[in-house]
Short mmCIF file of C-alpha atoms in Angstrom, two decimals:
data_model
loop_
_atom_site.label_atom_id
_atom_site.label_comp_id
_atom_site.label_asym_id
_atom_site.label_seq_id
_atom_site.Cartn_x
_atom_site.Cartn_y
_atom_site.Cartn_z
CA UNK Y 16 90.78 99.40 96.58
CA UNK Y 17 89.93 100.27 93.21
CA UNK Y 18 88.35 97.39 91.50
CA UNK Y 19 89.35 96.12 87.99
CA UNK Y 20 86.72 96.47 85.54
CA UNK Y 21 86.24 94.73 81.99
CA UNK Y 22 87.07 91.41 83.34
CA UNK Y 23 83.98 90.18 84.80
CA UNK Y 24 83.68 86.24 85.37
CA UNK Y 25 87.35 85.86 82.97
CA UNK Y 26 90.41 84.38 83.71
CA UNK Y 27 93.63 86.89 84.17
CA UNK Y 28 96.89 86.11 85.05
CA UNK Y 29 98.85 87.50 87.71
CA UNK Y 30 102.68 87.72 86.92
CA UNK Y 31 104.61 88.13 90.09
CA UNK Y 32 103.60 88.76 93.41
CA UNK Y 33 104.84 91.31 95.28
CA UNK Y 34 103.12 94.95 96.58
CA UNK Y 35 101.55 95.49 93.40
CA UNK Y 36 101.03 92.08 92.16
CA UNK Y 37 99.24 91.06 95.19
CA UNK Y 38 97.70 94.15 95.12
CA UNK Y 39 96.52 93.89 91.70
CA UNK Y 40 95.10 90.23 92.21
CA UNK Y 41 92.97 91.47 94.77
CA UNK Y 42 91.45 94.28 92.59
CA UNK Y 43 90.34 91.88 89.93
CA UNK Y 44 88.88 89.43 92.52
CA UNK Y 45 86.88 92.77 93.85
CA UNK Y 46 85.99 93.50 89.92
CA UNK Y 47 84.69 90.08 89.12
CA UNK Y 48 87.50 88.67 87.41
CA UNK Y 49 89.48 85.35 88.37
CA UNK Y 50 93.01 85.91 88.26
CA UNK Y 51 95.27 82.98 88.21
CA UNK Y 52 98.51 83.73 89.99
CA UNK Y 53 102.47 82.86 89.84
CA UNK Y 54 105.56 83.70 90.99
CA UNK Y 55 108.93 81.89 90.84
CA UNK Y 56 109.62 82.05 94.28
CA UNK Y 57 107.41 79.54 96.66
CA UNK Y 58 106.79 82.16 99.31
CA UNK Y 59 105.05 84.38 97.05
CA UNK Y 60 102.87 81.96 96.40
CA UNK Y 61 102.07 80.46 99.49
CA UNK Y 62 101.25 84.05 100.53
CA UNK Y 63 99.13 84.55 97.45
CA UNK Y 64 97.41 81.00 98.13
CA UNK Y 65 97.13 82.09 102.22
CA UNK Y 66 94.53 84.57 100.98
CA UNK Y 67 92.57 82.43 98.63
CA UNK Y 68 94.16 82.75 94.62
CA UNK Y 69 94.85 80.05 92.90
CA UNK Y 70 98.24 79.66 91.88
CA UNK Y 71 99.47 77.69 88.61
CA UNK Y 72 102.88 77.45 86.75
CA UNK Y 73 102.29 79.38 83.61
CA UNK Y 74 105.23 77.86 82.62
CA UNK Y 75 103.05 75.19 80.93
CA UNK Y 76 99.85 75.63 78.60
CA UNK Y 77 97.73 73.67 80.39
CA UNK Y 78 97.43 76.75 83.03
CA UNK Y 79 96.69 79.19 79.41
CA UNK Y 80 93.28 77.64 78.59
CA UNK Y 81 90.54 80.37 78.61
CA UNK Y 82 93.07 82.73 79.90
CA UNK Y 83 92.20 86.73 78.71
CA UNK Y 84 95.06 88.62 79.54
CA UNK Y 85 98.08 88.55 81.85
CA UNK Y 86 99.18 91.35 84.29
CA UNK Y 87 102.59 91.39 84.88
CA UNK Y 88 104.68 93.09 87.84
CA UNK Y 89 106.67 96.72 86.29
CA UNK Y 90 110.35 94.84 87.25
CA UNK Y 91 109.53 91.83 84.80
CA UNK Y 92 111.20 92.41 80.92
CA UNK Y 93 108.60 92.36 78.58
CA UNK Y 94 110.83 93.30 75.31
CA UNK Y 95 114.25 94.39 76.45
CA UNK Y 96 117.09 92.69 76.96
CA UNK Y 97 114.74 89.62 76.51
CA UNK Y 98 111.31 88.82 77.19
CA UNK Y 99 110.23 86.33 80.38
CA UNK Y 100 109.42 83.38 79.43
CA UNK Y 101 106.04 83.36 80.58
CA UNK Y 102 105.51 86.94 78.58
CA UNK Y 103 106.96 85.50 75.27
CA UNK Y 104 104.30 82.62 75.80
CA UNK Y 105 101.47 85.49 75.90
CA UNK Y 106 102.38 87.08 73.17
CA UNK Y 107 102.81 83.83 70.80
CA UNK Y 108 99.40 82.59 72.07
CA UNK Y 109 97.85 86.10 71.38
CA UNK Y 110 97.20 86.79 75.27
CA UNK Y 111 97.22 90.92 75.85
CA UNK Y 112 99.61 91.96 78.46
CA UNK Y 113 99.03 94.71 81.00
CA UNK Y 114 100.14 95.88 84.10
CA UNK Y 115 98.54 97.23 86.86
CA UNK Y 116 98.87 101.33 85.76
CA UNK Y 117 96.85 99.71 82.66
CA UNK Y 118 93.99 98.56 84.50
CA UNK Y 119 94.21 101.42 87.00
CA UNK Y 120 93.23 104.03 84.22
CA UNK Y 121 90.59 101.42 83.02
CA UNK Y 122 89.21 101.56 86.25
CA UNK Y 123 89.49 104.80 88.08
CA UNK Y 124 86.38 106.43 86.81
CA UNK Y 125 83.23 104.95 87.43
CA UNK Y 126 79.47 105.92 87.04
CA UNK Y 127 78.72 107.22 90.45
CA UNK Y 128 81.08 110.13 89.58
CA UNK Y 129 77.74 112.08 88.15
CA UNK Y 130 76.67 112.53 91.21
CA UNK Y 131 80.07 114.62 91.92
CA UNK Y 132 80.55 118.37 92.54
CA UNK Y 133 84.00 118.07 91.38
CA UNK Y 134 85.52 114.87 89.86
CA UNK Y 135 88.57 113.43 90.88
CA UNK Y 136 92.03 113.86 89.13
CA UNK Y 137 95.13 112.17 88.19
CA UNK Y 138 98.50 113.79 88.52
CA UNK Y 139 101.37 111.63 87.14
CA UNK Y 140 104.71 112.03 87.57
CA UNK Y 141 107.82 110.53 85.23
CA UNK Y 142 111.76 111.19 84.74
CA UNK Y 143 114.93 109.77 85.73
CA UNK Y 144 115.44 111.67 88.53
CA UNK Y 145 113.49 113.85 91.24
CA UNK Y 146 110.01 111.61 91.15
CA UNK Y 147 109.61 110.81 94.02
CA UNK Y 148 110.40 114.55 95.51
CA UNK Y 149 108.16 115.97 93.29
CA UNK Y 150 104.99 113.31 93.65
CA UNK Y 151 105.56 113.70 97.68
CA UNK Y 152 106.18 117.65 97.17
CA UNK Y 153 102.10 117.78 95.21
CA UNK Y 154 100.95 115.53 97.86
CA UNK Y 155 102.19 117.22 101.19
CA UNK Y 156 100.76 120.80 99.49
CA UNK Y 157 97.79 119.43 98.30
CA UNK Y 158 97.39 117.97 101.97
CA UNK Y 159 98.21 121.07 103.67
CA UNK Y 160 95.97 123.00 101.72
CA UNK Y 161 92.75 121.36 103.17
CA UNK Y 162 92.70 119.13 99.40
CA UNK Y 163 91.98 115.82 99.76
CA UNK Y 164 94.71 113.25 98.00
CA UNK Y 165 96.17 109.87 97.80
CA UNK Y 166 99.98 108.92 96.67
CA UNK Y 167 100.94 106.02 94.76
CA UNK Y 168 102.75 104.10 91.65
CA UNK Y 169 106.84 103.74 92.19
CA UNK Y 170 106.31 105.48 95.73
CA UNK Y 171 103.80 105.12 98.86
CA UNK Y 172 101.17 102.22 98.11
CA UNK Y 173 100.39 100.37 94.78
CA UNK Y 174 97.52 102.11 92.44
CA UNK Y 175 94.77 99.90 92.90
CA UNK Y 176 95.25 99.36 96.40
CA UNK Y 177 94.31 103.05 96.30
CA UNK Y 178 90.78 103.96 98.52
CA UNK Y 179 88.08 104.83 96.08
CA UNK Y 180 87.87 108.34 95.74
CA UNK Y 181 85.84 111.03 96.71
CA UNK Y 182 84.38 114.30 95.59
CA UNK Y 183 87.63 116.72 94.65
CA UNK Y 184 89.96 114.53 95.33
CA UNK Y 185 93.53 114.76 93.46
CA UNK Y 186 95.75 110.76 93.13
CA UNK Y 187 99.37 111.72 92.46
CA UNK Y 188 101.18 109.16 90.79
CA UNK Y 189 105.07 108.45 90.40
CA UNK Y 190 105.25 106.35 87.04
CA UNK Y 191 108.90 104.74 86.06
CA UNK Y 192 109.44 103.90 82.53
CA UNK Y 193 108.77 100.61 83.37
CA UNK Y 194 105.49 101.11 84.21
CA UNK Y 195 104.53 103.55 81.46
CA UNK Y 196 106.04 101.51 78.56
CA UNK Y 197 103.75 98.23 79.06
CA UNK Y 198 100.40 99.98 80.12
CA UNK Y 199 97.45 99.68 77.56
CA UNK Y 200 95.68 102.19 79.13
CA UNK Y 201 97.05 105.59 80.36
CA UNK Y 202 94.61 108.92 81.02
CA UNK Y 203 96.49 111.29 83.76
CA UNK Y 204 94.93 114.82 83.79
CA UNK Y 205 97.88 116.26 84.32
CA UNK Y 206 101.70 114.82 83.48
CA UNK Y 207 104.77 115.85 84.45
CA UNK Y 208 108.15 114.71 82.45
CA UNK Y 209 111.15 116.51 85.01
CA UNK Y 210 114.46 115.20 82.88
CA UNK Y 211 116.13 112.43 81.45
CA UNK Y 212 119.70 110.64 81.93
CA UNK Y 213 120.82 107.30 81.17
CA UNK Y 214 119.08 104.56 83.17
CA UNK Y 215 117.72 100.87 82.59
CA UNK Y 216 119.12 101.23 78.90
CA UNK Y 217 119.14 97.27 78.97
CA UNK Y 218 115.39 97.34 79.58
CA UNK Y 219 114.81 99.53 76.94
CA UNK Y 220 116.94 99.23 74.12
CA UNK Y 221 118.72 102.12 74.71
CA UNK Y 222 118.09 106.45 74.83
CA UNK Y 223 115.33 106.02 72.15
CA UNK Y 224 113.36 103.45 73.81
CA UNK Y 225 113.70 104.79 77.31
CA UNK Y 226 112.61 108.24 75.92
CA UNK Y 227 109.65 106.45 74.00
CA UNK Y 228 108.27 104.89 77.20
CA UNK Y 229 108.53 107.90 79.48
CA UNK Y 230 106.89 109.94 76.39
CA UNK Y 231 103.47 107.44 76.29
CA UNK Y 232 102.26 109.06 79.07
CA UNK Y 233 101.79 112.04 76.67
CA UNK Y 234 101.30 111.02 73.66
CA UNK Y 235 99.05 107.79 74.82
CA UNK Y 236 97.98 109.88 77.50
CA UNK Y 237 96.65 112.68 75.92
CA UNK Y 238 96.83 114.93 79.33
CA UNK Y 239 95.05 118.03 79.73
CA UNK Y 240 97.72 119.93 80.77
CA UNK Y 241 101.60 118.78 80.14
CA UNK Y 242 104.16 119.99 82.55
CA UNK Y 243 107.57 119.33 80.87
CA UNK Y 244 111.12 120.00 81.66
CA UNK Y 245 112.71 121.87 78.44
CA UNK Y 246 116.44 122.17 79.75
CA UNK Y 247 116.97 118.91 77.47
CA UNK Y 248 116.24 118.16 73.75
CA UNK Y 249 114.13 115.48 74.91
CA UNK Y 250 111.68 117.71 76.52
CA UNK Y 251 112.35 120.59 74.59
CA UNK Y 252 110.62 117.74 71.87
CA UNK Y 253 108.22 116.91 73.71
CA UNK Y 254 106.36 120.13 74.65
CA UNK Y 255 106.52 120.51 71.40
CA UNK Y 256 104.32 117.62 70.30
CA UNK Y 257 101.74 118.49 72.87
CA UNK Y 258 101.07 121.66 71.63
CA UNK Y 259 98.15 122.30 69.87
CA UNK Y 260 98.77 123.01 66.21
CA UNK Y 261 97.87 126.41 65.75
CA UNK Y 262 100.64 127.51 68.38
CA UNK Y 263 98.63 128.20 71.40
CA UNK Y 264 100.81 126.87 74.14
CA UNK Y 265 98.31 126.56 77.23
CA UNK Y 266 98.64 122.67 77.35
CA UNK Y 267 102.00 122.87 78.04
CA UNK Y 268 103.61 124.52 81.38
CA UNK Y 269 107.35 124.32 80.28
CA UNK Y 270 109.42 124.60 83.49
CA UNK Y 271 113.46 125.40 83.88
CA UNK Y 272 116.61 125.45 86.38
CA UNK Y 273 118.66 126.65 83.70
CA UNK Y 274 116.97 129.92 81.50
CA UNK Y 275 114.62 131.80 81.91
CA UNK Y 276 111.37 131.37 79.51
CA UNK Y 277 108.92 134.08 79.56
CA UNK Y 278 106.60 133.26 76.45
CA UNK Y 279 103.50 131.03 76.85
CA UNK Y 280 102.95 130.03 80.64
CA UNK Y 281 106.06 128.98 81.93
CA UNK Y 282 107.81 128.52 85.79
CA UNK Y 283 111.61 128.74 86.17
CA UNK Y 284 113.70 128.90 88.87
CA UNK Y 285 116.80 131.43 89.20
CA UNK Y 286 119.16 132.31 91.92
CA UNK Y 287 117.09 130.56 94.35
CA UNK Y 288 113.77 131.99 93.39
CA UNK Y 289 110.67 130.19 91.36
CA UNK Y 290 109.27 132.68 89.25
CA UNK Y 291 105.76 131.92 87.28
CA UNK Y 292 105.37 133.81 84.21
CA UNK Y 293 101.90 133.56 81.82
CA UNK Y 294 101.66 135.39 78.61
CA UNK Y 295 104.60 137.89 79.06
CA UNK Y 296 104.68 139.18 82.47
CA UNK Y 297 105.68 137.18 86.10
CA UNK Y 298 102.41 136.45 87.51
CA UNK Y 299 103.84 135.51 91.07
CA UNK Y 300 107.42 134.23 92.86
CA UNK Y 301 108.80 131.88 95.59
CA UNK Y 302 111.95 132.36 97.30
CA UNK Y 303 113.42 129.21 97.91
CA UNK Y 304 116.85 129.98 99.59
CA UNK Y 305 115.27 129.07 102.97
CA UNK Y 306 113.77 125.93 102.37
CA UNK Y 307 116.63 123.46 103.81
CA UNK Y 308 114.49 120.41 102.99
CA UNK Y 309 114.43 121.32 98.88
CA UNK Y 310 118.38 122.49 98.34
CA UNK Y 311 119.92 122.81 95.20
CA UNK Y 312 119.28 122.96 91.65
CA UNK Y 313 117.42 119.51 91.09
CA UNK Y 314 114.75 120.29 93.94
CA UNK Y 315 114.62 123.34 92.21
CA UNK Y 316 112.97 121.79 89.52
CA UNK Y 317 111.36 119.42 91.30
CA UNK Y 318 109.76 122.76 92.96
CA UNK Y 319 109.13 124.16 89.65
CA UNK Y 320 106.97 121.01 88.69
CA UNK Y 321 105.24 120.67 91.81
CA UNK Y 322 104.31 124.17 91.85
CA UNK Y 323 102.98 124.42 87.76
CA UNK Y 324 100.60 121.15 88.76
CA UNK Y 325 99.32 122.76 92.06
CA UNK Y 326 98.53 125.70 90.10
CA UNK Y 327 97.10 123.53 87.01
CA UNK Y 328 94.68 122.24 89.88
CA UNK Y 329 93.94 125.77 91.16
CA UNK Y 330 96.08 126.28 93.87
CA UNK Y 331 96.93 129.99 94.67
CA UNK Y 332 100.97 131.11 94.97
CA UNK Y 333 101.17 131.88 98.90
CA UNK Y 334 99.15 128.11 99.45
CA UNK Y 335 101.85 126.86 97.45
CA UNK Y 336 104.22 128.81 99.07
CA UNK Y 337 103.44 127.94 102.46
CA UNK Y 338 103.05 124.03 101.61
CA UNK Y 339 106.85 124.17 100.15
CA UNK Y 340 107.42 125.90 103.25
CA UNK Y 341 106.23 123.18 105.73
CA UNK Y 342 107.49 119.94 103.23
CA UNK Y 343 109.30 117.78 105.54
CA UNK Y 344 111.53 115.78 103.06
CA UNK Y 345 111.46 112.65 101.64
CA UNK Y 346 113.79 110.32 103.26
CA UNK Y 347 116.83 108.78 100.93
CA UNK Y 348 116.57 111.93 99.00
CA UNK Y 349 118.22 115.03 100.61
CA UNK Y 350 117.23 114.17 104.03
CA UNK Y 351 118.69 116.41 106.32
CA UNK Y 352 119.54 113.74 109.31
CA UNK Y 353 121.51 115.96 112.06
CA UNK Y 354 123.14 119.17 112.22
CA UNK Y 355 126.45 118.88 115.05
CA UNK Y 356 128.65 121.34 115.70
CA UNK Y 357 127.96 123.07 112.80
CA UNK Y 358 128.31 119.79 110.60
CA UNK Y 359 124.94 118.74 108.30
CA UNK Y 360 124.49 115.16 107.96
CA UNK Y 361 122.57 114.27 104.24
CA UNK Y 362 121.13 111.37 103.68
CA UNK Y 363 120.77 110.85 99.65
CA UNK Y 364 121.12 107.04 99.53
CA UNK Y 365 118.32 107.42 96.15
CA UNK Y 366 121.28 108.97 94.27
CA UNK Y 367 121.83 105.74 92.61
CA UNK Y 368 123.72 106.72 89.27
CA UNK Y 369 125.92 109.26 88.39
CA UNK Y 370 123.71 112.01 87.51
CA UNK Y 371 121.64 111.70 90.43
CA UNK Y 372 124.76 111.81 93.06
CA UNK Y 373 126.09 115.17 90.72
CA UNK Y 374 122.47 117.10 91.65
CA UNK Y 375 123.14 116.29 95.07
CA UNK Y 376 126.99 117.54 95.10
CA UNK Y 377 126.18 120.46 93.14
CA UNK Y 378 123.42 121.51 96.01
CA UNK Y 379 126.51 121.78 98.93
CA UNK Y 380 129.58 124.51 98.83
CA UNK Y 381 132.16 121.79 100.48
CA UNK Y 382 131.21 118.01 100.52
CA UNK Y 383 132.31 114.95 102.77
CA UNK Y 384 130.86 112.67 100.30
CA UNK Y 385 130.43 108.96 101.08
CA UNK Y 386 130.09 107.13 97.71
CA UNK Y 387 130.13 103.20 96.46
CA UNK Y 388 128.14 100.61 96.33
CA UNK Y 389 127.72 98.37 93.31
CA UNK Y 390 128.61 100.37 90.29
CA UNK Y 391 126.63 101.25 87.00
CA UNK Y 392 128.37 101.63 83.71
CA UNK Y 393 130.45 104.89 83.64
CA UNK Y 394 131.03 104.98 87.15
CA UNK Y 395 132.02 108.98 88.49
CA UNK Y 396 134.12 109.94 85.45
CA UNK Y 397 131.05 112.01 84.84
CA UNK Y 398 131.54 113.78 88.15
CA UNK Y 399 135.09 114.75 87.40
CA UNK Y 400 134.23 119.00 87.36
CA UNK Y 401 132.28 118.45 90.34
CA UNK Y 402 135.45 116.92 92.68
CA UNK Y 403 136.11 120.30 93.48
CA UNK Y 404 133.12 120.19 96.05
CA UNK Y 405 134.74 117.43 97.71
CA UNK Y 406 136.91 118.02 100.87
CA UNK Y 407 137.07 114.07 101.09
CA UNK Y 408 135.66 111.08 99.80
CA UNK Y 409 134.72 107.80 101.67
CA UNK Y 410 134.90 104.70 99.25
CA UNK Y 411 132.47 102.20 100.70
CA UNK Y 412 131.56 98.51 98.39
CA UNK Y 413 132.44 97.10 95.21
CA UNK Y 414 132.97 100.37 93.51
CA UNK Y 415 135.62 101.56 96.13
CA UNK Y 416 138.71 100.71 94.11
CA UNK Y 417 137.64 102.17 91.06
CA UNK Y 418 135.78 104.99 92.24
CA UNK Y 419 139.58 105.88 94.49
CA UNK Y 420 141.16 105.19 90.78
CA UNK Y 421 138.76 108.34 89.10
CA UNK Y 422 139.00 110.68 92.22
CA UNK Y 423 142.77 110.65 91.57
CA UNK Y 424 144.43 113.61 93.57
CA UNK Y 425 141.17 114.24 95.55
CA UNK Y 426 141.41 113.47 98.85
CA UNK Y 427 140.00 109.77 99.20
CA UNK Y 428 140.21 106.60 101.73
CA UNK Y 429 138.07 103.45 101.20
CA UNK Y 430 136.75 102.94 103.75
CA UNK Y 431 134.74 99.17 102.67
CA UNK Y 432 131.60 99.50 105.10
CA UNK Y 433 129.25 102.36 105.99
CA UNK Y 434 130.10 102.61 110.07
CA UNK Y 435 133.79 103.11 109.00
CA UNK Y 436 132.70 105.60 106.62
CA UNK Y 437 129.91 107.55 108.45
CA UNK Y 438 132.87 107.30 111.41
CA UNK Y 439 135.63 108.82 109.55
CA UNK Y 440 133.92 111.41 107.69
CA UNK Y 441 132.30 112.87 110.97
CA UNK Y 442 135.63 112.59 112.28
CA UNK Y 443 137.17 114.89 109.58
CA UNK Y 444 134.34 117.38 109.41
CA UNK Y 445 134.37 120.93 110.62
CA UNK Y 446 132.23 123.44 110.65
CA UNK Y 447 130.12 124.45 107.49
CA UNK Y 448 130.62 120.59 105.91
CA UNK Y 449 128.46 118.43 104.77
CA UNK Y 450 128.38 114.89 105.30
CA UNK Y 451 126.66 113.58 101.91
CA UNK Y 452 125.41 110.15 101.78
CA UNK Y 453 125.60 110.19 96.95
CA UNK Y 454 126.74 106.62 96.34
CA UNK Y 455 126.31 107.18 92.51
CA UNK Y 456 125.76 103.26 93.02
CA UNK Y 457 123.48 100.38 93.42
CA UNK Y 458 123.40 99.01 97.16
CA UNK Y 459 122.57 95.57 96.13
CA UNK Y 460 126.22 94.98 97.07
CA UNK Y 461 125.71 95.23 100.97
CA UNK Y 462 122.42 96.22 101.52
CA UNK Y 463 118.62 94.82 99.61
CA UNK Y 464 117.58 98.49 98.92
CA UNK Y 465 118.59 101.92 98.78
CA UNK Y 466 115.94 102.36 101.70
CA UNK Y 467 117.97 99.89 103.61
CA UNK Y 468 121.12 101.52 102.94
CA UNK Y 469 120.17 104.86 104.06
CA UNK Y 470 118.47 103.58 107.20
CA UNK Y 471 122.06 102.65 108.58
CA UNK Y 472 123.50 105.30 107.26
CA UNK Y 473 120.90 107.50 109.51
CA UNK Y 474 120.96 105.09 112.50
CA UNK Y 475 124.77 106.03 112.27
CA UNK Y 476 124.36 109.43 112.49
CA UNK Y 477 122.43 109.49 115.39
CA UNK Y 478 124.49 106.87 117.46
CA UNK Y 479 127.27 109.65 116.99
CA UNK Y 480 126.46 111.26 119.42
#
């Protein structure tokens, strides 16, 4: 646990309590604080009140008095489309809201790290897609490599349930926009921005304000070194504000799947090969074409962004090399399930919007793509120059009728459920296919998480037989 300092013997407020609410009420007991704890739903609370918080409806003002700050959970609006309730009262009565990222870089470093040969570090991660890749890619090298590390934020365990830690150690965060935007405090040592495509534009008032949160962690954060994604105007901005004025690009690592950059220190991959150039000549390569659990273009550049932070930390090429090598995925996102009769079975159940599902359909030559779920704005339409991929789509949830409606002449059969889909599809297959679990959708349609929905999807495959 990292405990919460600043808050010694004052009353906080703990808004909604799930993994990291819980999580961050018991880090400001640990620091000294008292938080004061709600949660709309009754079981949250009893939970809460099972290990000893006190609970009270901050609803009303008679649960405000004396009351320094309030924490709130990342999934709770704060702004955008409209604030909670319980937020907008904090902010008329003057109350500073946080979250727990805040009070995790208020908190990491503590006195005791004098006596350290090496201090620890903070890698943090952001982007609309390929965070959680990357953020488990630096952790299973880092790992591998004999260098102690811990994993947490939007993947793994919740930052300050994090163990305190020790000499050389390296905490690799995955921060969503959500969690960036509200934080008060944010100090990584290293940041990573990988890309950015339309998501949560409700919660942020649109491209501008999404862009704005990812970009605190930078421009708040004040990194070190920035790793940045330039294949987009966004970051192509970006690594341009965190150079330093005179021109001398050594802050910034830019990184690329789609040109090759060879001034300044940059890594970009090309025709399946990472390639790290510094100051005008390739310093070092990785060939990637083998590595089944990091296909395609997107893990590509998760690679490239994984590999400019290991070396930012001091990792040498072949120790990154040989961590890609040995990476066993990340389940939900290009999970290689089973391989039959020639047939691979892909579990990417995290390609929840369009853009993420076209990453995943541009890594295969021929596609049996099961896609649905609930839909987001836009639907496939996006996907259109991609349908030539696709032997056959499987239509599964809300989305099924519409998504049959944009496929057009591709081949296409809703199929409503997963089993008939995962059933069908390995049916049809033949050798050199891939069965692609993309839903370009929600799940909350049939399933409570993406997690959920590509466990069955899995549990499927292997009851095929």
């Amino acid at each position: 646990m990292i405990p919460v300092r600043g808050y010694d013997g004052h009353k906080v407020g703990v808004l909604g309590l799930g993994r990291s609410g819980l999580a961050t009420a018991r880090a400001l007991r640990a620091g000294g604080a008292v938080p004061v704890c709600w949660d709309d739903s009754p079981d949250a609370r009893q939970k809460a009140e099972a290990e000893g918080f006190e609970t009270a409806d901050l609803n009303r003002d008679a649960s405000w008095e004396g009351m320094v700050a309030l924490i709130a959970s990342p999934g709770i609006p704060h702004l955008y489309p409209a604030p909670h309730p319980i937020i907008d009262r904090a902010l008329r009565l003057g109350v500073a809201v946080d979250n727990d990222i805040g009070l995790f870089f208020r908190s990491f470093a503590t006195d005791d790290w004098a006596e350290l040969d090496s201090v620890p570090r903070v890698i943090a991660v952001t982007g609309s897609n390929g965070k959680s890749t990357t953020t488990a890619l630096i952790h299973h090298c880092l790992k591998a490599a004999g260098i102690p590390s811990q994993m947490a934020g939007n993947i793994g365990r919740g930052v300050l349930d994090l163990d305190k830690p020790g000499d050389g150690e390296v905490v690799v965060l995955e921060l969503s926009s959500y969690q960036t935007e509200l934080a008060r405090a944010l100090a990584p040592d290293i940041a990573i921005f990988l890309n950015l495509s339309p998501d949560h534009l409700d919660r942020h008032g649109g491209m501008g304000g999404y862009f704005a949160a990812k970009a605190r962690l930078f421009t708040q954060g004040g990194p070190e070194r920035s790793i940045i994604g330039v294949d987009q105007p966004e970051g192509r901005f970006l690594a341009n504000q965190m150079r330093e004025v005179a021109g001398n690009g050594d802050p910034v690592i830019r990184i690329s799947n789609t040109q090759q950059i060879k001034d300044g220190w940059t890594v970009f991959a090309r025709k399946g090969f990472i390639a790290e150039w510094r100051r005008g000549r390739q310093v070092a390569s990785i060939d990637m074409r083998a590595m089944v659990t990091l296909p395609g273009a997107h893990n590509h550049q998760n690679a490239c962004a994984a590999y400019a932070a290991l070396r930012a930390v001091g990792m040498g090429p072949r120790q990154i090399e040989e961590g890609f090598a040995s990476y066993p995925g990340l389940a939900h996102r290009s999970q290689l399930v089973a391989e039959r009769g020639g047939v691979r079975f892909v579990n990417d159940s995290k390609a929840t919007n369009a853009d993420a599902a076209e990453k995943a359909l541009l890594a295969f030559d021929r596609v049996r793509w099961i896609a649905g779920g609930k839909p987001k704005e836009g639907g496939i339409a996006a996907l259109r120059p991609h349908f030539g991929r696709v032997a056959k789509a499987y239509l599964i949830g809300e989305a099924a009728e519409e998504f049959a409606a944009t496929l057009g002449g591709t081949p296409h059969e809703i199929c409503h459920d997963m089993a008939t889909a995962v059933a069908r599809a390995a049916a049809d297959a033949e050798p050199g296919d891939v069965v692609l679990l993309a839903p370009a959708c929600a799940s909350f349609d049939q399933y409570r998480s993406f997690e959920v929905r590509g466990d069955h999807f899995v549990e499927l495959v292997h009851a095929l037989g």
